Amino acid sequence: MALVAIVGRPNVGKSTLFNRLTKSRRAIVSSEAGTTRDRQYGKCEWNGKEFSVVDTGGWVVNSDDVFEEEIRKQVIVATEEADLVLFLVDVINGLTDWDEDVAEILRRSKLPVMLVANKVDNNNQYYDSYEFYKLGLGEPHCVSAISGSGTGDLLDEVIEKLKNAKDGDDLEEGIPRFAVVGRPNAGKSSIINAFIGEDRHIVTEIAGTTRDSIYTRYTKFGFDFYLVDTAGIRRKNKVTEDLEFYSVMRSIRAIENSDVCILMIDATRGIESQDMNIFQLIQKNNKSLVVVVNKWDLVEDKSQKSISFFEDAIRKRMSPFVDFPIIFASALTKQRIFKVLEMAKRVYMNRKVTIGTTKLNEVMLPIIEATPPPSIKGKYIKIKYCSQIPNTQIPSFVFYANLPQYVKEPYKRFLENKMREKWELTGSPINIFIRQK
C-alpha cells in the first residue's frame, strides 16, 4: 500500500489535513506549535483506492531553537520512506525562509512532491498562493483543510500520482508473509539472521518497492513463507535521523505488507511506549501477532515467576486484545528461534479458521441464552442466529439480533472471548458484527 507523508512547518494545518483525509479526529488541532506529539497514522480511501497517510508533525520538538533542525530531519526521513510527499504551506503567513529550505530538500529528492497551499478560504487568498511558485515545485494545490474546500481535487491528483507506486504484490499468492517489527535495538536484525542462518542458497530476496520492505523466501525445515524484512535496510550514513520516527515509518511498511507480525521486545528494557505504538499499528491493520521477548539470555532471573510477571505486564498494556502467544527467546544464542517460526505459522493458520454455521450456533446460542445482552430502556435484546462471513481477511462473524443498535462493545468482547475459548483463534484478530435479523 502506498504511503503519503504530510510535511510542513508548525501551524500550517498538517493535523487538520490529516484528519480531513483520514475522516477522523485523532490528531489534536491547536494553534500552539508542537502540539502533535503522538504518531499520527491512518488510511485514506478515495474513488475505490486506498493509501496510508502519516503526519510528520508528531515528531517536532517543542523548542524554538531546535524546531528547524528537527523538522528538517523529518522531511529527509519522509523523502526516504514515502511514495509521495504533500508539502503544506500557509497562504495567511505566506512564504518563509523555512519553506524555501524544505523546498530545496524536496527538489533534490527523486520523490513525487505536491505543493499544497492551505487556509485558502476565499478568492483573494487563492491569488495569494501564486507566490509559492517561487519554490520550484510546480503549481500549488489550493485547499482549506478545515472546511474541506479543494480536498477532492487534491485527492484526485494524489491517486493519479500514486498509480506508479508498486505495492509488492508480484509475490506468489497463498504464501504467508511474516514481518519482524520492533523498536530500534530490539534485535530485529539478529533474529532475521538467526532465521536465515548460513544456508543462504535456500532463500531468495525479492525487493518490494524502492521505498519498501525486502521479501525473503524462506523454505527451510518444512516452512514456506516470505520474511518481510525492514531491519537494517539501506542504512543511512549521512542522516542523523530521529530513530523513533524512522522505525515507525518502517514499521508501517512492514506491517501493511504482512499477514503475521513478530513483535520484538527487549527483555532488558521491558515494554515501552514505542512498543505500544507499533502494537497499535498491528491492531489497526488487522494483522496477527506473535510477541517475542528477545535477549532472554541476558536476564538473570529466568524463573517461572519472572516469566509470569513479564507476560502479565505485556498483556495488561495490550489489553483488551490478550489472546496472543509470548515467546521468551534469544536471537543471539538461537534459543527458541524455531518455536517463533512454528508459532508464527500456527497463528497464520488461525487467520484461516472456518467454523460451520451449525456448530457455531450449537455452541454460541446456549451461551447467549444464559448470558444475554443487557436490556436497555426496558427493551430486551434477542440474538437468534449467527454465522461466519466467508472470504474475509480475518475470521469475521455476524450475529443477528432484533435490536442490534443496543448491543455495545463490552458484549461483543464477551462473545469474542467465548469464541476464543471454544476455537483455536490465538494470535488472530476477529471481527464481530451485529445485524438486524
mmCIF file of C-alpha atoms in Angstrom, residues 131-343:
data_model
loop_
_atom_site.group_PDB
_atom_site.id
_atom_site.type_symbol
_atom_site.label_atom_id
_atom_site.label_comp_id
_atom_site.label_asym_id
_atom_site.label_seq_id
_atom_site.Cartn_x
_atom_site.Cartn_y
_atom_site.Cartn_z
ATOM 1 C CA GLU A 131 3.991 33.472 -4.516
ATOM 2 C CA PHE A 132 4.639 29.774 -3.775
ATOM 3 C CA TYR A 133 5.593 29.220 -7.423
ATOM 4 C CA LYS A 134 8.986 30.565 -6.261
ATOM 5 C CA LEU A 135 9.584 27.237 -4.511
ATOM 6 C CA GLY A 136 10.076 25.489 -7.842
ATOM 7 C CA LEU A 137 7.681 22.658 -7.008
ATOM 8 C CA GLY A 138 5.025 23.444 -9.575
ATOM 9 C CA GLU A 139 1.511 24.764 -9.135
ATOM 10 C CA PRO A 140 0.256 24.994 -5.551
ATOM 11 C CA HIS A 141 -2.930 22.996 -4.920
ATOM 12 C CA CYS A 142 -5.211 25.356 -3.003
ATOM 13 C CA VAL A 143 -7.247 23.812 -0.195
ATOM 14 C CA SER A 144 -8.913 24.654 3.060
ATOM 15 C CA ALA A 145 -8.295 21.669 5.309
ATOM 16 C CA ILE A 146 -10.685 22.964 7.939
ATOM 17 C CA SER A 147 -13.680 23.280 5.561
ATOM 18 C CA GLY A 148 -12.656 20.626 3.051
ATOM 19 C CA SER A 149 -12.634 23.023 0.108
ATOM 20 C CA GLY A 150 -10.359 21.773 -2.674
ATOM 21 C CA THR A 151 -9.513 18.474 -1.000
ATOM 22 C CA GLY A 152 -11.452 16.450 -3.571
ATOM 23 C CA ASP A 153 -9.340 17.800 -6.428
ATOM 24 C CA LEU A 154 -6.240 17.266 -4.294
ATOM 25 C CA LEU A 155 -7.132 13.602 -3.735
ATOM 26 C CA ASP A 156 -7.788 13.082 -7.449
ATOM 27 C CA GLU A 157 -4.242 14.261 -8.128
ATOM 28 C CA VAL A 158 -2.819 12.140 -5.276
ATOM 29 C CA ILE A 159 -4.423 8.994 -6.730
ATOM 30 C CA GLU A 160 -3.067 9.868 -10.170
ATOM 31 C CA LYS A 161 0.484 10.280 -8.828
ATOM 32 C CA LEU A 162 0.293 7.035 -6.853
ATOM 33 C CA LYS A 163 -0.567 4.955 -9.935
ATOM 34 C CA ASN A 164 3.118 4.217 -10.493
ATOM 35 C CA ALA A 165 3.770 3.196 -6.872
ATOM 36 C CA LYS A 166 4.352 -0.540 -6.623
ATOM 37 C CA ASP A 167 2.945 -2.469 -3.683
ATOM 38 C CA GLY A 168 4.977 -5.654 -3.800
ATOM 39 C CA ASP A 169 2.003 -7.749 -4.942
ATOM 40 C CA ASP A 170 4.041 -9.544 -7.594
ATOM 41 C CA LEU A 171 4.812 -12.158 -4.932
ATOM 42 C CA GLU A 172 3.418 -15.659 -5.186
ATOM 43 C CA GLU A 173 -0.117 -15.806 -3.813
ATOM 44 C CA GLY A 174 -1.112 -18.001 -0.886
ATOM 45 C CA ILE A 175 2.264 -17.897 0.847
ATOM 46 C CA PRO A 176 2.307 -16.344 4.353
ATOM 47 C CA ARG A 177 4.159 -13.095 4.955
ATOM 48 C CA PHE A 178 5.843 -12.739 8.353
ATOM 49 C CA ALA A 179 7.137 -9.305 9.393
ATOM 50 C CA VAL A 180 9.691 -8.748 12.150
ATOM 51 C CA VAL A 181 8.951 -5.383 13.767
ATOM 52 C CA GLY A 182 10.023 -3.553 16.892
ATOM 53 C CA ARG A 183 11.809 -0.508 18.161
ATOM 54 C CA PRO A 184 15.488 0.121 17.381
ATOM 55 C CA ASN A 185 17.952 -2.301 19.004
ATOM 56 C CA ALA A 186 15.245 -4.813 19.974
ATOM 57 C CA GLY A 187 17.025 -7.477 17.931
ATOM 58 C CA LYS A 188 15.255 -7.445 14.553
ATOM 59 C CA SER A 189 18.430 -7.888 12.515
ATOM 60 C CA SER A 190 19.734 -10.591 14.855
ATOM 61 C CA ILE A 191 16.588 -12.705 14.712
ATOM 62 C CA ILE A 192 16.372 -12.389 10.922
ATOM 63 C CA ASN A 193 19.988 -13.542 10.661
ATOM 64 C CA ALA A 194 19.174 -16.410 13.026
ATOM 65 C CA PHE A 195 16.195 -17.421 10.859
ATOM 66 C CA ILE A 196 18.180 -17.348 7.641
ATOM 67 C CA GLY A 197 21.307 -18.988 9.102
ATOM 68 C CA GLU A 198 24.181 -19.965 6.858
ATOM 69 C CA ASP A 199 22.283 -21.830 4.136
ATOM 70 C CA ARG A 200 21.557 -18.667 2.213
ATOM 71 C CA HIS A 201 21.136 -20.538 -1.079
ATOM 72 C CA ILE A 202 17.783 -21.774 0.217
ATOM 73 C CA VAL A 203 16.373 -18.253 0.384
ATOM 74 C CA THR A 204 15.832 -15.693 -2.344
ATOM 75 C CA GLU A 205 15.429 -11.972 -1.787
ATOM 76 C CA ILE A 206 12.794 -10.028 -3.682
ATOM 77 C CA ALA A 207 12.840 -6.257 -3.449
ATOM 78 C CA GLY A 208 9.469 -4.673 -2.895
ATOM 79 C CA THR A 209 9.131 -1.056 -3.908
ATOM 80 C CA THR A 210 12.181 1.215 -3.818
ATOM 81 C CA ARG A 211 10.967 2.573 -0.501
ATOM 82 C CA ASP A 212 9.518 -0.683 0.723
ATOM 83 C CA SER A 213 10.448 -3.797 2.618
ATOM 84 C CA ILE A 214 12.601 -6.650 1.331
ATOM 85 C CA TYR A 215 10.868 -10.014 0.878
ATOM 86 C CA THR A 216 12.931 -13.115 1.632
ATOM 87 C CA ARG A 217 11.503 -16.500 0.579
ATOM 88 C CA TYR A 218 12.219 -18.990 3.364
ATOM 89 C CA THR A 219 11.853 -22.719 2.630
ATOM 90 C CA LYS A 220 13.890 -24.460 5.338
ATOM 91 C CA PHE A 221 12.722 -27.198 7.741
ATOM 92 C CA GLY A 222 9.334 -27.625 6.085
ATOM 93 C CA PHE A 223 8.467 -23.918 6.256
ATOM 94 C CA ASP A 224 7.472 -21.834 3.258
ATOM 95 C CA PHE A 225 6.882 -18.139 3.821
ATOM 96 C CA TYR A 226 8.055 -14.659 2.889
ATOM 97 C CA LEU A 227 10.024 -12.819 5.549
ATOM 98 C CA VAL A 228 9.170 -9.110 5.378
ATOM 99 C CA ASP A 229 12.488 -7.604 6.395
ATOM 100 C CA THR A 230 12.890 -3.956 7.366
ATOM 101 C CA ALA A 231 15.796 -4.284 9.760
ATOM 102 C CA GLY A 232 18.943 -2.549 8.606
ATOM 103 C CA ILE A 233 17.772 -1.918 5.039
ATOM 104 C CA ARG A 234 19.563 0.962 3.315
ATOM 105 C CA ARG A 235 21.284 2.210 6.441
ATOM 106 C CA LYS A 236 21.663 5.985 6.166
ATOM 107 C CA ASN A 237 25.178 7.192 6.893
ATOM 108 C CA LYS A 238 24.625 10.873 6.219
ATOM 109 C CA VAL A 239 21.377 11.393 8.098
ATOM 110 C CA THR A 240 21.222 11.508 11.880
ATOM 111 C CA GLU A 241 17.534 10.762 11.864
ATOM 112 C CA ASP A 242 15.050 10.569 14.696
ATOM 113 C CA LEU A 243 15.201 6.811 15.306
ATOM 114 C CA GLU A 244 11.716 6.610 16.758
ATOM 115 C CA PHE A 245 10.135 8.383 13.799
ATOM 116 C CA TYR A 246 12.240 6.381 11.369
ATOM 117 C CA SER A 247 11.376 2.995 12.894
ATOM 118 C CA VAL A 248 7.650 3.775 12.975
ATOM 119 C CA MET A 249 7.737 4.750 9.281
ATOM 120 C CA ARG A 250 9.458 1.445 8.538
ATOM 121 C CA SER A 251 7.009 -0.479 10.735
ATOM 122 C CA ILE A 252 4.051 0.919 8.798
ATOM 123 C CA ARG A 253 5.542 -0.563 5.636
ATOM 124 C CA ALA A 254 6.353 -3.950 7.121
ATOM 125 C CA ILE A 255 3.024 -4.337 8.929
ATOM 126 C CA GLU A 256 0.881 -3.426 5.933
ATOM 127 C CA ASN A 257 2.700 -5.932 3.727
ATOM 128 C CA SER A 258 2.437 -8.859 6.162
ATOM 129 C CA ASP A 259 -0.030 -11.428 7.479
ATOM 130 C CA VAL A 260 1.682 -12.099 10.804
ATOM 131 C CA CYS A 261 3.766 -9.611 12.792
ATOM 132 C CA ILE A 262 6.560 -10.851 15.045
ATOM 133 C CA LEU A 263 6.874 -8.015 17.571
ATOM 134 C CA MET A 264 10.302 -7.911 19.213
ATOM 135 C CA ILE A 265 10.504 -6.640 22.798
ATOM 136 C CA ASP A 266 13.823 -6.124 24.573
ATOM 137 C CA ALA A 267 13.816 -8.197 27.784
ATOM 138 C CA THR A 268 16.390 -5.877 29.356
ATOM 139 C CA ARG A 269 14.145 -2.825 28.914
ATOM 140 C CA GLY A 270 10.619 -4.205 29.152
ATOM 141 C CA ILE A 271 7.630 -2.910 27.212
ATOM 142 C CA GLU A 272 7.872 0.789 26.372
ATOM 143 C CA SER A 273 5.742 3.413 24.640
ATOM 144 C CA GLN A 274 7.221 2.747 21.212
ATOM 145 C CA ASP A 275 6.365 -0.945 21.518
ATOM 146 C CA MET A 276 2.782 0.165 22.125
ATOM 147 C CA ASN A 277 2.858 2.459 19.079
ATOM 148 C CA ILE A 278 3.882 -0.472 16.885
ATOM 149 C CA PHE A 279 1.333 -2.775 18.552
ATOM 150 C CA GLN A 280 -1.409 -0.248 17.766
ATOM 151 C CA LEU A 281 -0.301 -0.209 14.117
ATOM 152 C CA ILE A 282 -0.620 -4.005 14.083
ATOM 153 C CA GLN A 283 -4.136 -3.771 15.512
ATOM 154 C CA LYS A 284 -5.251 -1.022 13.119
ATOM 155 C CA ASN A 285 -4.179 -3.170 10.186
ATOM 156 C CA ASN A 286 -5.868 -6.363 11.493
ATOM 157 C CA LYS A 287 -2.637 -8.371 11.477
ATOM 158 C CA SER A 288 -1.947 -11.496 13.515
ATOM 159 C CA LEU A 289 0.571 -11.213 16.339
ATOM 160 C CA VAL A 290 3.398 -13.161 17.952
ATOM 161 C CA VAL A 291 5.312 -11.353 20.719
ATOM 162 C CA VAL A 292 8.965 -12.313 21.178
ATOM 163 C CA VAL A 293 10.724 -11.208 24.360
ATOM 164 C CA ASN A 294 14.274 -11.140 22.994
ATOM 165 C CA LYS A 295 17.630 -11.114 24.852
ATOM 166 C CA TRP A 296 16.222 -13.533 27.433
ATOM 167 C CA ASP A 297 19.775 -14.872 27.854
ATOM 168 C CA LEU A 298 20.737 -11.553 29.487
ATOM 169 C CA VAL A 299 18.041 -11.788 32.172
ATOM 170 C CA GLU A 300 19.373 -13.181 35.458
ATOM 171 C CA ASP A 301 16.055 -14.331 36.940
ATOM 172 C CA LYS A 302 14.559 -16.817 34.469
ATOM 173 C CA SER A 303 12.137 -18.374 36.967
ATOM 174 C CA GLN A 304 8.512 -19.103 36.177
ATOM 175 C CA LYS A 305 7.587 -16.208 38.454
ATOM 176 C CA SER A 306 9.689 -13.823 36.328
ATOM 177 C CA ILE A 307 8.153 -15.197 33.130
ATOM 178 C CA SER A 308 4.628 -14.774 34.516
ATOM 179 C CA PHE A 309 5.447 -11.205 35.580
ATOM 180 C CA PHE A 310 6.617 -10.347 32.050
ATOM 181 C CA GLU A 311 3.587 -11.970 30.437
ATOM 182 C CA ASP A 312 1.136 -10.227 32.762
ATOM 183 C CA ALA A 313 2.780 -6.837 32.164
ATOM 184 C CA ILE A 314 2.668 -7.261 28.378
ATOM 185 C CA ARG A 315 -0.952 -8.450 28.261
ATOM 186 C CA LYS A 316 -2.049 -5.694 30.648
ATOM 187 C CA ARG A 317 -0.533 -3.000 28.412
ATOM 188 C CA MET A 318 -2.000 -4.522 25.250
ATOM 189 C CA SER A 319 -5.493 -5.288 26.585
ATOM 190 C CA PRO A 320 -8.279 -5.829 25.627
ATOM 191 C CA PHE A 321 -6.591 -7.991 22.952
ATOM 192 C CA VAL A 322 -4.688 -10.528 25.077
ATOM 193 C CA ASP A 323 -5.035 -13.786 23.134
ATOM 194 C CA PHE A 324 -1.608 -13.919 21.514
ATOM 195 C CA PRO A 325 1.483 -16.072 22.143
ATOM 196 C CA ILE A 326 4.509 -14.711 24.006
ATOM 197 C CA ILE A 327 7.848 -16.446 23.453
ATOM 198 C CA PHE A 328 10.966 -15.825 25.543
ATOM 199 C CA ALA A 329 13.891 -16.203 23.174
ATOM 200 C CA SER A 330 17.416 -15.127 22.332
ATOM 201 C CA ALA A 331 18.329 -14.306 18.764
ATOM 202 C CA LEU A 332 21.999 -14.324 19.739
ATOM 203 C CA THR A 333 22.051 -17.871 21.172
ATOM 204 C CA LYS A 334 19.183 -19.007 18.892
ATOM 205 C CA GLN A 335 17.233 -20.111 21.949
ATOM 206 C CA ARG A 336 13.599 -20.922 20.957
ATOM 207 C CA ILE A 337 14.079 -19.433 17.466
ATOM 208 C CA PHE A 338 12.453 -22.463 15.859
ATOM 209 C CA LYS A 339 9.478 -22.086 18.204
ATOM 210 C CA VAL A 340 8.993 -18.500 16.971
ATOM 211 C CA LEU A 341 8.604 -19.768 13.410
ATOM 212 C CA GLU A 342 6.309 -22.605 14.471
ATOM 213 C CA MET A 343 4.107 -20.183 16.397
#
